[in-house]
Amino acid sequence: MTQLPYQFAPPTPPIPHDRRTGLIVFGIFALVIGGMSACFAIVTPLMLVMTGALSQPPGTNVHVHNAGLDARSALSAVVVYGVVAAAFIAGGIGSIRTRRWARPLMLSVAWTWLLVGVLGMIMLAALLPSMQDMMSVSGGAATGPGFAQTLMWITLVISFIMYIVLPGVFIFFYSSPHVRETLEHYDPVPGWSDRAPVSVFTLSVALAVTALFTLSMITYAIFPLFGTMLIGPAAIGANLAASGMLLLAAYLVFRLRMSGWWLTMVISIVLPLAMIVTMRRIGIVAIYEQMGIPPEQIVIVRDNALVHGPLIPIATAVLGVAGVAYLLAVRKFFVAPAGSEARGTVASVS
């Protein structure tokens, strides 16, 4: 009986600019971020219980008058940390394993991270003067005259690195054509992520994340709507409707449906407009009060002229205009004929 020789698989030919090492490094970094977020999601409810227990005299009930507020804040934080953890862990695993879907996922996460970071930096810059004044008053002479200012600058620099620099680095790396070539080399078979171009994929992920964040606002039972503030069951219903509409838009956009493009356009115009009108008529302080924010935290907002001024409405308007401009830029991807072959062709230009 003749024994056939063992058949070895042909070696994979090298590529000129192999970025597999970089993909592994960034994948590990993403896993670290995701792991930290998962830890925060687990620790937040435990901190709520411990804080409630420590705030009570021995032998009394753990429940406090503002426990509902703390529970609402904790639940919202758990949702945010959970979404961040899931996105970074999935992207990190895909990057380490050189899966081609890791690139659009990490680009979507990084762009969303950067957008939230820009908005957060604007809000932080507006609140810094009030926070510095409060810290100077509470610290007194023991902290030194420049301690509060130094601490605020340190906070600003760290926030800038975390919310602007780091997502920018992720965007720079995963936008590289060499990274795309590397992923397509090691994972040559097109998959589900190739159904839509990266720009459309990013839009779909942003809509889905916004839907989850909107859903987490159910715990506060408020919903701003063109100068009025819905509360109670009406607000819960409005939040559910808005979340459902955002999820539907995310699905339709990913499927390159023109109806998804139009629905997203309506969302990009109506929601920022509703928020701006509400902030101008009711005021940001009244919104925070309806959310049940503690008075000691509302003082930071109430005594800040920048927050009461046009800064936040202008930032909201700019965000809405940017969304409309982005939609106009990607509209060309939604006019292809129906059918998987046409969509695959469209996705190949990403």
mmCIF file of N, CA, C and O in Angstrom, residues 167-206:
data_model
loop_
_atom_site.group_PDB
_atom_site.id
_atom_site.type_symbol
_atom_site.label_atom_id
_atom_site.label_comp_id
_atom_site.label_asym_id
_atom_site.label_seq_id
_atom_site.Cartn_x
_atom_site.Cartn_y
_atom_site.Cartn_z
ATOM 1 N N PRO A 167 -8.722 58.958 20.672
ATOM 2 C CA PRO A 167 -9.543 58.568 19.509
ATOM 3 C C PRO A 167 -8.933 59.010 18.192
ATOM 4 O O PRO A 167 -9.073 58.316 17.178
ATOM 5 N N GLY A 168 -8.221 60.151 18.196
ATOM 6 C CA GLY A 168 -7.542 60.576 16.967
ATOM 7 C C GLY A 168 -6.473 59.587 16.539
ATOM 8 O O GLY A 168 -6.306 59.317 15.342
ATOM 9 N N VAL A 169 -5.750 59.020 17.504
ATOM 10 C CA VAL A 169 -4.732 58.016 17.191
ATOM 11 C C VAL A 169 -5.380 56.757 16.617
ATOM 12 O O VAL A 169 -4.891 56.175 15.633
ATOM 13 N N PHE A 170 -6.491 56.317 17.213
ATOM 14 C CA PHE A 170 -7.210 55.153 16.688
ATOM 15 C C PHE A 170 -7.685 55.418 15.261
ATOM 16 O O PHE A 170 -7.581 54.545 14.387
ATOM 17 N N ILE A 171 -8.234 56.590 15.021
ATOM 18 C CA ILE A 171 -8.717 56.931 13.684
ATOM 19 C C ILE A 171 -7.569 56.945 12.685
ATOM 20 O O ILE A 171 -7.676 56.431 11.559
ATOM 21 N N PHE A 172 -6.449 57.544 13.077
ATOM 22 C CA PHE A 172 -5.282 57.619 12.194
ATOM 23 C C PHE A 172 -4.794 56.227 11.814
ATOM 24 O O PHE A 172 -4.485 55.961 10.645
ATOM 25 N N PHE A 173 -4.739 55.312 12.794
ATOM 26 C CA PHE A 173 -4.209 53.981 12.510
ATOM 27 C C PHE A 173 -5.164 53.174 11.644
ATOM 28 O O PHE A 173 -4.768 52.635 10.592
ATOM 29 N N TYR A 174 -6.436 53.091 12.046
ATOM 30 C CA TYR A 174 -7.365 52.222 11.328
ATOM 31 C C TYR A 174 -7.824 52.821 9.994
ATOM 32 O O TYR A 174 -8.408 52.102 9.172
ATOM 33 N N SER A 175 -7.560 54.099 9.768
ATOM 34 C CA SER A 175 -7.872 54.693 8.461
ATOM 35 C C SER A 175 -6.786 54.412 7.428
ATOM 36 O O SER A 175 -6.997 54.658 6.234
ATOM 37 N N SER A 176 -5.661 53.900 7.868
ATOM 38 C CA SER A 176 -4.540 53.652 6.957
ATOM 39 C C SER A 176 -4.901 52.600 5.910
ATOM 40 O O SER A 176 -5.460 51.550 6.237
ATOM 41 N N PRO A 177 -4.589 52.863 4.649
ATOM 42 C CA PRO A 177 -4.842 51.837 3.618
ATOM 43 C C PRO A 177 -4.010 50.574 3.845
ATOM 44 O O PRO A 177 -4.409 49.481 3.434
ATOM 45 N N HIS A 178 -2.867 50.719 4.503
ATOM 46 C CA HIS A 178 -2.058 49.532 4.799
ATOM 47 C C HIS A 178 -2.753 48.626 5.800
ATOM 48 O O HIS A 178 -2.633 47.395 5.725
ATOM 49 N N VAL A 179 -3.483 49.209 6.755
ATOM 50 C CA VAL A 179 -4.245 48.399 7.703
ATOM 51 C C VAL A 179 -5.357 47.659 6.971
ATOM 52 O O VAL A 179 -5.593 46.465 7.215
ATOM 53 N N ARG A 180 -6.021 48.359 6.066
ATOM 54 C CA ARG A 180 -7.083 47.702 5.296
ATOM 55 C C ARG A 180 -6.512 46.563 4.450
ATOM 56 O O ARG A 180 -7.093 45.464 4.402
ATOM 57 N N GLU A 181 -5.382 46.780 3.800
ATOM 58 C CA GLU A 181 -4.771 45.735 2.981
ATOM 59 C C GLU A 181 -4.358 44.541 3.840
ATOM 60 O O GLU A 181 -4.505 43.382 3.424
ATOM 61 N N THR A 182 -3.845 44.825 5.039
ATOM 62 C CA THR A 182 -3.434 43.732 5.927
ATOM 63 C C THR A 182 -4.624 42.881 6.336
ATOM 64 O O THR A 182 -4.568 41.640 6.311
ATOM 65 N N LEU A 183 -5.710 43.525 6.716
ATOM 66 C CA LEU A 183 -6.897 42.784 7.139
ATOM 67 C C LEU A 183 -7.484 41.983 5.974
ATOM 68 O O LEU A 183 -7.908 40.829 6.163
ATOM 69 N N GLU A 184 -7.532 42.574 4.806
ATOM 70 C CA GLU A 184 -8.064 41.849 3.648
ATOM 71 C C GLU A 184 -7.130 40.726 3.214
ATOM 72 O O GLU A 184 -7.577 39.743 2.611
ATOM 73 N N HIS A 185 -5.845 40.863 3.524
ATOM 74 C CA HIS A 185 -4.885 39.809 3.182
ATOM 75 C C HIS A 185 -5.082 38.589 4.079
ATOM 76 O O HIS A 185 -5.094 37.452 3.598
ATOM 77 N N TYR A 186 -5.221 38.822 5.386
ATOM 78 C CA TYR A 186 -5.368 37.716 6.327
ATOM 79 C C TYR A 186 -6.812 37.230 6.452
ATOM 80 O O TYR A 186 -7.045 36.132 6.966
ATOM 81 N N ASP A 187 -7.758 38.022 6.007
ATOM 82 C CA ASP A 187 -9.175 37.637 6.041
ATOM 83 C C ASP A 187 -9.789 37.992 4.689
ATOM 84 O O ASP A 187 -10.530 38.969 4.553
ATOM 85 N N PRO A 188 -9.496 37.198 3.661
ATOM 86 C CA PRO A 188 -9.828 37.591 2.286
ATOM 87 C C PRO A 188 -11.302 37.478 1.914
ATOM 88 O O PRO A 188 -11.723 38.077 0.923
ATOM 89 N N VAL A 189 -12.084 36.743 2.687
ATOM 90 C CA VAL A 189 -13.486 36.529 2.317
ATOM 91 C C VAL A 189 -14.342 37.678 2.849
ATOM 92 O O VAL A 189 -14.368 37.927 4.061
ATOM 93 N N PRO A 190 -15.033 38.425 1.980
ATOM 94 C CA PRO A 190 -15.903 39.513 2.462
ATOM 95 C C PRO A 190 -16.985 38.979 3.393
ATOM 96 O O PRO A 190 -17.522 37.891 3.198
ATOM 97 N N GLY A 191 -17.280 39.758 4.428
ATOM 98 C CA GLY A 191 -18.271 39.347 5.404
ATOM 99 C C GLY A 191 -19.379 40.360 5.562
ATOM 100 O O GLY A 191 -19.602 41.213 4.707
ATOM 101 N N TRP A 192 -20.064 40.294 6.711
ATOM 102 C CA TRP A 192 -21.224 41.149 6.942
ATOM 103 C C TRP A 192 -20.866 42.628 6.978
ATOM 104 O O TRP A 192 -21.669 43.473 6.583
ATOM 105 N N SER A 193 -19.642 42.947 7.433
ATOM 106 C CA SER A 193 -19.261 44.353 7.543
ATOM 107 C C SER A 193 -19.009 45.005 6.196
ATOM 108 O O SER A 193 -18.936 46.226 6.102
ATOM 109 N N ASP A 194 -18.882 44.178 5.137
ATOM 110 C CA ASP A 194 -18.628 44.725 3.809
ATOM 111 C C ASP A 194 -19.912 45.084 3.071
ATOM 112 O O ASP A 194 -19.866 45.511 1.924
ATOM 113 N N ARG A 195 -21.046 44.898 3.731
ATOM 114 C CA ARG A 195 -22.314 45.238 3.087
ATOM 115 C C ARG A 195 -22.412 46.739 2.822
ATOM 116 O O ARG A 195 -23.022 47.161 1.838
ATOM 117 N N ALA A 196 -21.831 47.552 3.706
ATOM 118 C CA ALA A 196 -21.921 49.002 3.587
ATOM 119 C C ALA A 196 -20.525 49.605 3.645
ATOM 120 O O ALA A 196 -19.618 49.032 4.263
ATOM 121 N N PRO A 197 -20.310 50.763 3.014
ATOM 122 C CA PRO A 197 -19.025 51.461 3.133
ATOM 123 C C PRO A 197 -18.760 51.841 4.585
ATOM 124 O O PRO A 197 -19.678 51.920 5.408
ATOM 125 N N VAL A 198 -17.503 52.104 4.895
ATOM 126 C CA VAL A 198 -17.125 52.424 6.268
ATOM 127 C C VAL A 198 -17.862 53.656 6.759
ATOM 128 O O VAL A 198 -18.296 53.719 7.916
ATOM 129 N N SER A 199 -18.020 54.665 5.901
ATOM 130 C CA SER A 199 -18.700 55.886 6.311
ATOM 131 C C SER A 199 -20.160 55.615 6.688
ATOM 132 O O SER A 199 -20.680 56.183 7.659
ATOM 133 N N VAL A 200 -20.817 54.724 5.963
ATOM 134 C CA VAL A 200 -22.203 54.371 6.280
ATOM 135 C C VAL A 200 -22.248 53.456 7.499
ATOM 136 O O VAL A 200 -23.138 53.564 8.344
ATOM 137 N N PHE A 201 -21.296 52.537 7.586
ATOM 138 C CA PHE A 201 -21.207 51.654 8.747
ATOM 139 C C PHE A 201 -21.057 52.482 10.023
ATOM 140 O O PHE A 201 -21.694 52.206 11.044
ATOM 141 N N THR A 202 -20.205 53.510 9.970
ATOM 142 C CA THR A 202 -19.995 54.383 11.119
ATOM 143 C C THR A 202 -21.282 55.100 11.505
ATOM 144 O O THR A 202 -21.620 55.219 12.694
ATOM 145 N N LEU A 203 -22.016 55.572 10.514
ATOM 146 C CA LEU A 203 -23.289 56.241 10.775
ATOM 147 C C LEU A 203 -24.272 55.288 11.445
ATOM 148 O O LEU A 203 -24.984 55.663 12.395
ATOM 149 N N SER A 204 -24.319 54.052 10.978
ATOM 150 C CA SER A 204 -25.235 53.072 11.550
ATOM 151 C C SER A 204 -24.885 52.777 13.005
ATOM 152 O O SER A 204 -25.765 52.714 13.868
ATOM 153 N N VAL A 205 -23.600 52.624 13.305
ATOM 154 C CA VAL A 205 -23.174 52.367 14.678
ATOM 155 C C VAL A 205 -23.493 53.563 15.574
ATOM 156 O O VAL A 205 -23.964 53.410 16.712
ATOM 157 N N ALA A 206 -23.254 54.780 15.073
ATOM 158 C CA ALA A 206 -23.547 55.980 15.860
ATOM 159 C C ALA A 206 -25.036 56.068 16.191
ATOM 160 O O ALA A 206 -25.415 56.441 17.313
#
